[in-house]
DNA sequence: GGCCAGGTTCGCT
DNA sequence: AGCGAACATGGC
């Protein structure tokens, strides 16, 4: 008999649970170790080598948010519950204060409509920096559809399986899992030799203790950049995305990103798409809240892609698959 | 079949 | 410093 533990969380308002949880799964039912459907966000946490399925739902409203969290498979240990509570809070960015950003954005012709449309969207964070780094490297250069396939394969192949109520869930792979998989193992997931090399290499460094990614959390931005860029396979684009999605910094801006530059051109109503340097220059006026700008622009983009997918599904009747 | 997609590295000027 | 090619794969 599985014991359940439940607890509640009170996010900093405004907090839109639906938007934030949907962003965390890229507006899909399930992505990586996360899922969101029927109003319930789920995630497998991997703590001290044990797996816990966490289910989160909203019991409040955007302006008076309140979350209920259920833990499956955990013994009723208060220290553990406290850790899980902390991780859930981190993952959904519930302690982020969007106020200063909204103040800046309200009067901005490009950002105004965006923050009104997505009011209460917080920035989801990956539970570990390792997960964020692997996740983002997997997305380098390729289309979002290909990234979805690679990421899903990685989690379902090297993550740990958890069955609850007849449903199958996966945790995100541990550094040691990916180190053990090695280049050969990763190559079977349709990764390029280069990408497989990057991920095997970083995983091995983390697993062996030579690289302590989690300690970067408290370090100044410049030092984080320096340390991460020195890793093979990590450039500025990757670091900036890590600032936004894994390090909880408010001013990350992946200015090299093609989709971001495209979205930027749209909200600015400019004809030509800005180059990386130009995009960085333009973004200065939103500093130090550019992580929000990035997230809100992508929310718009990802939501549109999701609608197009749903449309295709209705017309063709085809089912999305990762087994090509 | 060709070209591009949410980059990065390596090898040239 | 700056530029171009290679890298794997899916979709139009």
Short mmCIF file of C-alpha atoms (C1' of nucleotides) in Angstrom, two decimals:
data_model
loop_
_atom_site.label_atom_id
_atom_site.label_comp_id
_atom_site.label_asym_id
_atom_site.label_seq_id
_atom_site.Cartn_x
_atom_site.Cartn_y
_atom_site.Cartn_z
CA UNK A 1 0.00 0.00 0.00
CA UNK A 2 1.48 3.30 -1.11
CA UNK A 3 1.38 6.13 1.36
CA UNK A 4 0.50 9.61 0.16
CA UNK A 5 1.69 12.85 1.59
CA UNK A 6 0.17 16.16 0.58
CA UNK A 7 1.16 19.72 1.29
CA UNK A 8 0.41 23.17 -0.04
CA UNK A 9 2.39 26.04 -1.50
CA UNK A 10 1.52 29.72 -1.80
CA UNK A 11 3.19 31.30 -4.86
CA UNK A 12 4.02 34.98 -5.10
CA UNK A 13 1.11 36.55 -7.02
CA UNK A 14 0.28 36.95 -9.73
CA UNK A 15 0.91 33.30 -10.56
CA UNK A 16 -0.78 31.56 -13.46
CA UNK A 17 -0.39 27.85 -12.77
CA UNK A 18 -1.76 26.71 -16.13
CA UNK A 19 0.61 28.89 -18.17
CA UNK A 20 3.63 28.06 -16.04
CA UNK A 21 3.05 24.31 -15.97
CA UNK A 22 2.31 24.31 -19.70
CA UNK A 23 5.49 26.22 -20.42
CA UNK A 24 7.38 23.62 -18.42
CA UNK A 25 6.24 20.94 -20.88
CA UNK A 26 6.55 23.20 -23.93
CA UNK A 27 2.74 23.13 -24.24
CA UNK A 28 2.71 19.38 -24.71
CA UNK A 29 1.08 16.70 -22.54
CA UNK A 30 4.45 15.35 -21.64
CA UNK A 31 8.03 16.39 -22.23
CA UNK A 32 11.10 14.87 -20.60
CA UNK A 33 10.49 14.05 -16.95
CA UNK A 34 7.52 16.45 -16.81
CA UNK A 35 3.90 16.13 -17.80
CA UNK A 36 0.87 18.37 -17.62
CA UNK A 37 -2.66 17.29 -18.45
CA UNK A 38 -6.14 17.57 -16.96
CA UNK A 39 -4.89 20.37 -14.75
CA UNK A 40 -2.28 18.23 -13.04
CA UNK A 41 1.45 18.80 -13.46
CA UNK A 42 3.58 15.75 -12.74
CA UNK A 43 7.26 15.21 -12.29
CA UNK A 44 9.46 12.36 -11.12
CA UNK A 45 12.00 13.53 -8.56
CA UNK A 46 15.15 11.53 -8.03
CA UNK A 47 16.36 12.11 -4.45
CA UNK A 48 19.03 10.06 -2.74
CA UNK A 49 18.66 7.41 -5.39
CA UNK A 50 14.92 6.99 -4.84
CA UNK A 51 12.09 8.01 -7.13
CA UNK A 52 9.03 10.02 -6.14
CA UNK A 53 6.12 11.01 -8.35
CA UNK A 54 4.96 14.52 -7.55
CA UNK A 55 1.53 15.75 -8.66
CA UNK A 56 0.66 19.43 -8.49
CA UNK A 57 -2.66 21.15 -9.05
CA UNK A 58 -4.03 24.63 -8.51
CA UNK A 59 -6.56 25.42 -5.79
CA UNK A 60 -6.44 29.18 -6.24
CA UNK A 61 -6.53 31.92 -8.84
CA UNK A 62 -3.93 34.00 -10.65
CA UNK A 63 -4.18 36.87 -8.17
CA UNK A 64 -4.55 34.59 -5.13
CA UNK A 65 -2.59 31.49 -6.05
CA UNK A 66 -2.51 28.32 -4.01
CA UNK A 67 -1.11 24.93 -4.96
CA UNK A 68 -1.73 21.44 -3.68
CA UNK A 69 1.11 18.96 -4.01
CA UNK A 70 0.87 15.21 -3.65
CA UNK A 71 3.86 12.92 -3.18
CA UNK A 72 3.64 9.29 -4.23
CA UNK A 73 5.90 6.67 -2.78
CA UNK A 74 7.51 8.76 -0.08
CA UNK A 75 7.64 7.73 3.54
CA UNK A 76 6.24 10.51 5.76
CA UNK A 77 9.59 12.02 6.56
CA UNK A 78 9.41 15.74 7.28
CA UNK A 79 12.96 16.51 6.14
CA UNK A 80 12.30 14.86 2.81
CA UNK A 81 8.99 16.62 2.37
CA UNK A 82 10.73 19.91 3.02
CA UNK A 83 13.24 19.14 0.30
CA UNK A 84 10.55 18.17 -2.16
CA UNK A 85 8.61 21.31 -1.32
CA UNK A 86 11.69 23.38 -2.03
CA UNK A 87 12.30 21.65 -5.35
CA UNK A 88 8.72 22.04 -6.51
CA UNK A 89 8.84 25.71 -5.58
CA UNK A 90 12.07 26.10 -7.54
CA UNK A 91 10.79 24.16 -10.53
CA UNK A 92 7.69 26.31 -10.94
CA UNK A 93 9.39 29.55 -9.99
CA UNK A 94 6.71 30.23 -7.39
CA UNK A 95 8.90 32.64 -5.40
CA UNK A 96 9.72 34.77 -8.41
CA UNK A 97 8.39 38.31 -8.17
CA UNK A 98 7.24 39.45 -11.59
CA UNK A 99 6.28 42.90 -10.27
CA UNK A 100 9.41 44.85 -11.26
CA UNK A 101 9.37 43.33 -14.73
CA UNK A 102 5.70 44.18 -15.25
CA UNK A 103 6.38 47.73 -14.16
CA UNK A 104 9.08 48.01 -16.80
CA UNK A 105 7.08 46.21 -19.49
CA UNK A 106 3.71 47.92 -19.09
CA UNK A 107 4.73 51.09 -20.84
CA UNK A 108 6.78 49.30 -23.47
CA UNK A 109 4.97 49.01 -26.81
CA UNK A 110 6.61 45.66 -27.59
CA UNK A 111 6.29 44.06 -24.16
CA UNK A 112 2.98 45.53 -22.99
CA UNK A 113 0.65 43.25 -24.93
CA UNK A 114 2.81 40.25 -24.10
CA UNK A 115 2.72 40.69 -20.33
CA UNK A 116 -1.00 41.34 -20.40
CA UNK A 117 -1.58 38.14 -22.37
CA UNK A 118 0.66 36.04 -20.14
CA UNK A 119 0.08 37.70 -16.78
CA UNK A 120 1.18 35.38 -13.98
CA UNK A 121 3.58 33.29 -16.05
CA UNK A 122 6.63 32.48 -13.95
CA UNK A 123 9.82 30.94 -15.34
CA UNK A 124 10.06 27.18 -14.79
CA UNK A 125 13.48 25.94 -13.70
CA UNK A 126 15.11 22.57 -14.15
CA UNK A 127 15.62 20.89 -10.76
CA UNK A 128 19.34 20.47 -11.41
CA UNK A 129 21.80 22.46 -13.46
CA UNK A 130 23.01 19.19 -14.94
CA UNK A 131 19.55 18.51 -16.33
CA UNK A 132 19.35 22.02 -17.73
CA UNK A 133 22.73 21.75 -19.38
CA UNK A 134 22.08 18.39 -21.03
CA UNK A 135 18.60 19.51 -22.02
CA UNK A 136 19.85 22.64 -23.73
CA UNK A 137 22.80 21.00 -25.48
CA UNK A 138 20.34 18.53 -26.94
CA UNK A 139 18.46 21.46 -28.45
CA UNK A 140 21.45 23.10 -30.10
CA UNK A 141 20.98 24.07 -33.73
CA UNK A 142 18.19 21.59 -34.52
CA UNK A 143 14.48 22.27 -34.95
CA UNK A 144 12.18 22.07 -31.95
CA UNK A 145 10.56 18.93 -33.36
CA UNK A 146 13.88 17.10 -33.62
CA UNK A 147 14.83 18.34 -30.14
CA UNK A 148 11.61 16.87 -28.78
CA UNK A 149 12.45 13.48 -30.26
CA UNK A 150 16.02 13.44 -28.96
CA UNK A 151 15.05 14.59 -25.46
CA UNK A 152 12.23 12.10 -25.20
CA UNK A 153 14.49 9.27 -26.31
CA UNK A 154 17.15 10.29 -23.80
CA UNK A 155 14.77 10.34 -20.85
CA UNK A 156 12.98 7.13 -21.80
CA UNK A 157 16.22 5.29 -22.50
CA UNK A 158 18.48 6.42 -19.68
CA UNK A 159 16.03 7.83 -17.13
CA UNK A 160 14.61 5.61 -14.41
CA UNK A 161 11.17 4.17 -14.86
CA UNK A 162 8.45 4.59 -12.26
CA UNK A 163 5.04 2.93 -12.52
CA UNK A 164 2.16 4.50 -10.62
CA UNK A 165 -1.48 3.47 -11.07
CA UNK A 166 -0.69 1.73 -14.32
CA UNK A 167 1.00 4.82 -15.79
CA UNK A 168 4.69 4.94 -16.65
CA UNK A 169 6.84 7.91 -15.69
CA UNK A 170 10.55 8.59 -16.07
CA UNK A 171 13.09 10.50 -14.05
CA UNK A 172 15.78 12.54 -15.76
CA UNK A 173 18.98 10.48 -16.21
CA UNK A 174 21.70 10.87 -13.60
CA UNK A 175 25.19 11.98 -14.59
CA UNK A 176 26.43 8.45 -13.92
CA UNK A 177 23.74 7.01 -16.23
CA UNK A 178 24.87 9.13 -19.16
CA UNK A 179 28.54 8.62 -18.36
CA UNK A 180 27.95 4.87 -18.42
CA UNK A 181 26.00 5.13 -21.67
CA UNK A 182 29.05 6.74 -23.23
CA UNK A 183 29.35 8.05 -26.75
CA UNK A 184 28.25 4.74 -28.25
CA UNK A 185 25.14 4.54 -26.09
CA UNK A 186 24.15 8.12 -26.81
CA UNK A 187 24.74 7.71 -30.53
CA UNK A 188 21.99 5.12 -30.66
CA UNK A 189 19.56 7.95 -29.79
CA UNK A 190 20.11 9.68 -33.13
CA UNK A 191 22.54 12.12 -31.57
CA UNK A 192 25.37 13.38 -33.72
CA UNK A 193 28.80 12.08 -32.76
CA UNK A 194 29.70 15.56 -31.64
CA UNK A 195 26.69 16.06 -29.39
CA UNK A 196 27.11 12.60 -27.92
CA UNK A 197 30.71 13.48 -27.16
CA UNK A 198 29.77 16.70 -25.39
CA UNK A 199 27.17 15.03 -23.20
CA UNK A 200 29.21 11.95 -22.39
CA UNK A 201 32.14 14.16 -21.50
CA UNK A 202 30.20 16.53 -19.23
CA UNK A 203 28.34 13.64 -17.58
CA UNK A 204 31.60 11.89 -16.85
CA UNK A 205 33.09 15.02 -15.31
CA UNK A 206 30.05 15.54 -13.10
CA UNK A 207 29.77 11.88 -12.12
CA UNK A 208 33.44 11.75 -11.15
CA UNK A 209 33.15 14.92 -9.09
CA UNK A 210 35.62 16.90 -11.20
CA UNK A 211 32.86 19.29 -12.22
CA UNK A 212 30.47 20.70 -9.64
CA UNK A 213 27.73 22.31 -11.67
CA UNK A 214 25.40 22.86 -8.74
CA UNK A 215 27.93 25.14 -7.03
CA UNK A 216 27.51 27.58 -9.92
CA UNK A 217 24.10 28.49 -8.55
CA UNK A 218 25.58 30.97 -6.04
CA UNK A 219 28.37 32.35 -8.19
CA UNK A 220 28.51 35.68 -10.02
CA UNK A 221 27.34 35.66 -13.63
CA UNK A 222 30.76 36.36 -15.09
CA UNK A 223 32.31 33.40 -13.33
CA UNK A 224 29.46 31.13 -14.36
CA UNK A 225 29.96 32.18 -17.98
CA UNK A 226 33.68 31.59 -17.81
CA UNK A 227 33.35 28.14 -16.23
CA UNK A 228 30.61 26.92 -18.54
CA UNK A 229 32.13 28.26 -21.76
CA UNK A 230 35.30 26.35 -20.96
CA UNK A 231 33.34 23.11 -21.35
CA UNK A 232 33.40 21.60 -24.80
CA UNK A 233 29.99 21.92 -26.39
CA UNK A 234 28.94 25.00 -24.44
CA UNK A 235 28.81 28.42 -26.09
CA UNK A 236 27.14 31.68 -25.15
CA UNK A 237 23.71 30.62 -26.42
CA UNK A 238 23.75 27.63 -24.10
CA UNK A 239 24.91 29.66 -21.09
CA UNK A 240 22.23 32.31 -21.61
CA UNK A 241 19.52 29.67 -21.79
CA UNK A 242 20.89 28.17 -18.59
CA UNK A 243 20.59 31.55 -16.90
CA UNK A 244 16.94 31.66 -17.92
CA UNK A 245 15.87 28.07 -17.29
CA UNK A 246 18.27 26.47 -14.81
CA UNK A 247 20.05 29.13 -12.78
CA UNK A 248 17.06 31.30 -11.97
CA UNK A 249 18.80 34.53 -13.05
CA UNK A 250 16.55 37.38 -14.10
CA UNK A 251 18.64 38.75 -16.94
CA UNK A 252 19.48 35.84 -19.26
CA UNK A 253 19.05 36.49 -22.96
CA UNK A 254 20.09 33.93 -25.62
CA UNK A 255 20.59 36.60 -28.25
CA UNK A 256 22.03 34.18 -30.78
CA UNK A 257 18.78 32.23 -30.84
CA UNK A 258 17.16 32.24 -34.26
CA UNK A 259 13.61 31.83 -32.97
CA UNK A 260 14.10 34.50 -30.33
CA UNK A 261 15.37 36.97 -32.91
CA UNK A 262 12.44 36.17 -35.13
CA UNK A 263 9.98 36.70 -32.26
CA UNK A 264 11.76 39.94 -31.42
CA UNK A 265 11.28 41.25 -34.95
CA UNK A 266 7.58 40.43 -34.71
CA UNK A 267 6.87 42.28 -31.45
CA UNK A 268 9.00 45.23 -32.54
CA UNK A 269 7.15 45.27 -35.86
CA UNK A 270 10.42 45.65 -37.71
CA UNK A 271 10.85 44.22 -41.17
CA UNK A 272 14.34 42.78 -40.91
CA UNK A 273 15.25 40.15 -38.36
CA UNK A 274 18.02 41.47 -36.09
CA UNK A 275 21.36 39.72 -36.02
CA UNK A 276 22.72 38.45 -32.70
CA UNK A 277 24.64 41.62 -31.82
CA UNK A 278 21.74 43.82 -32.83
CA UNK A 279 19.33 41.72 -30.76
CA UNK A 280 21.59 42.09 -27.74
CA UNK A 281 21.72 45.84 -28.27
CA UNK A 282 17.93 46.09 -28.53
CA UNK A 283 17.46 43.99 -25.39
CA UNK A 284 19.39 46.40 -23.18
CA UNK A 285 16.26 48.38 -22.45
CA UNK A 286 14.70 45.36 -20.71
CA UNK A 287 17.67 44.70 -18.46
CA UNK A 288 17.79 43.34 -15.78
CA UNK A 289 14.61 41.36 -16.58
CA UNK A 290 15.53 39.80 -19.89
CA UNK A 291 14.90 36.25 -18.67
CA UNK A 292 11.23 37.23 -18.50
CA UNK A 293 11.36 38.77 -21.95
CA UNK A 294 12.84 35.55 -23.31
CA UNK A 295 10.24 33.43 -21.56
CA UNK A 296 7.25 35.53 -22.55
CA UNK A 297 8.37 35.65 -26.19
CA UNK A 298 8.80 31.89 -26.20
CA UNK A 299 5.49 31.30 -24.47
CA UNK A 300 3.83 33.02 -27.41
CA UNK A 301 5.87 31.03 -29.90
CA UNK A 302 5.48 27.62 -28.24
CA UNK A 303 1.77 28.14 -27.76
CA UNK A 304 1.38 28.89 -31.45
CA UNK A 305 3.35 25.78 -32.40
CA UNK A 306 1.13 23.71 -30.10
CA UNK A 307 -1.99 25.06 -31.79
CA UNK A 308 -0.57 24.22 -35.20
CA UNK A 309 0.23 20.69 -34.02
CA UNK A 310 -3.32 20.26 -32.76
CA UNK A 311 -4.61 21.55 -36.08
CA UNK A 312 -2.48 19.08 -38.04
CA UNK A 313 -3.66 16.30 -35.78
CA UNK A 314 -7.29 17.11 -36.53
CA UNK A 315 -6.79 17.23 -40.29
CA UNK A 316 -4.49 14.27 -40.78
CA UNK A 317 -5.56 12.15 -37.84
CA UNK A 318 -1.98 11.12 -37.38
CA UNK A 319 -0.54 10.47 -33.96
CA UNK A 320 2.73 11.98 -32.89
CA UNK A 321 5.46 9.45 -32.37
CA UNK A 322 9.08 9.41 -31.39
CA UNK A 323 9.78 5.97 -32.75
CA UNK A 324 9.93 7.46 -36.27
"C1'" DG B 1 16.39 16.23 -53.52
"C1'" DG B 2 17.66 20.51 -51.40
"C1'" DC B 3 17.45 23.57 -47.71
"C1'" DC B 4 16.81 25.01 -43.22
"C1'" DA B 5 16.12 24.32 -38.15
"C1'" DG B 6 15.97 27.34 -30.85
"C1'" DG B 7 24.76 26.29 -32.24
"C1'" DT B 8 29.50 24.92 -31.52
"C1'" DT B 9 33.92 23.77 -32.81
"C1'" DC B 10 37.74 23.61 -35.80
"C1'" DG B 11 40.58 25.21 -39.40
"C1'" DC B 12 41.42 28.73 -42.45
"C1'" DT B 13 42.73 33.79 -43.82
"C1'" DA C 1 39.25 38.69 -35.01
"C1'" DG C 2 36.44 37.06 -38.50
"C1'" DC C 3 34.52 33.59 -41.85
"C1'" DG C 4 33.09 29.05 -43.52
"C1'" DA C 5 32.46 24.20 -43.20
"C1'" DA C 6 31.01 20.07 -40.89
"C1'" DC C 7 27.91 17.95 -37.95
"C1'" DA C 8 22.83 14.26 -37.88
"C1'" DT C 9 18.16 14.34 -38.41
"C1'" DG C 10 13.23 15.60 -39.54
"C1'" DG C 11 9.98 18.26 -42.15
"C1'" DC C 12 8.33 20.98 -45.86
#
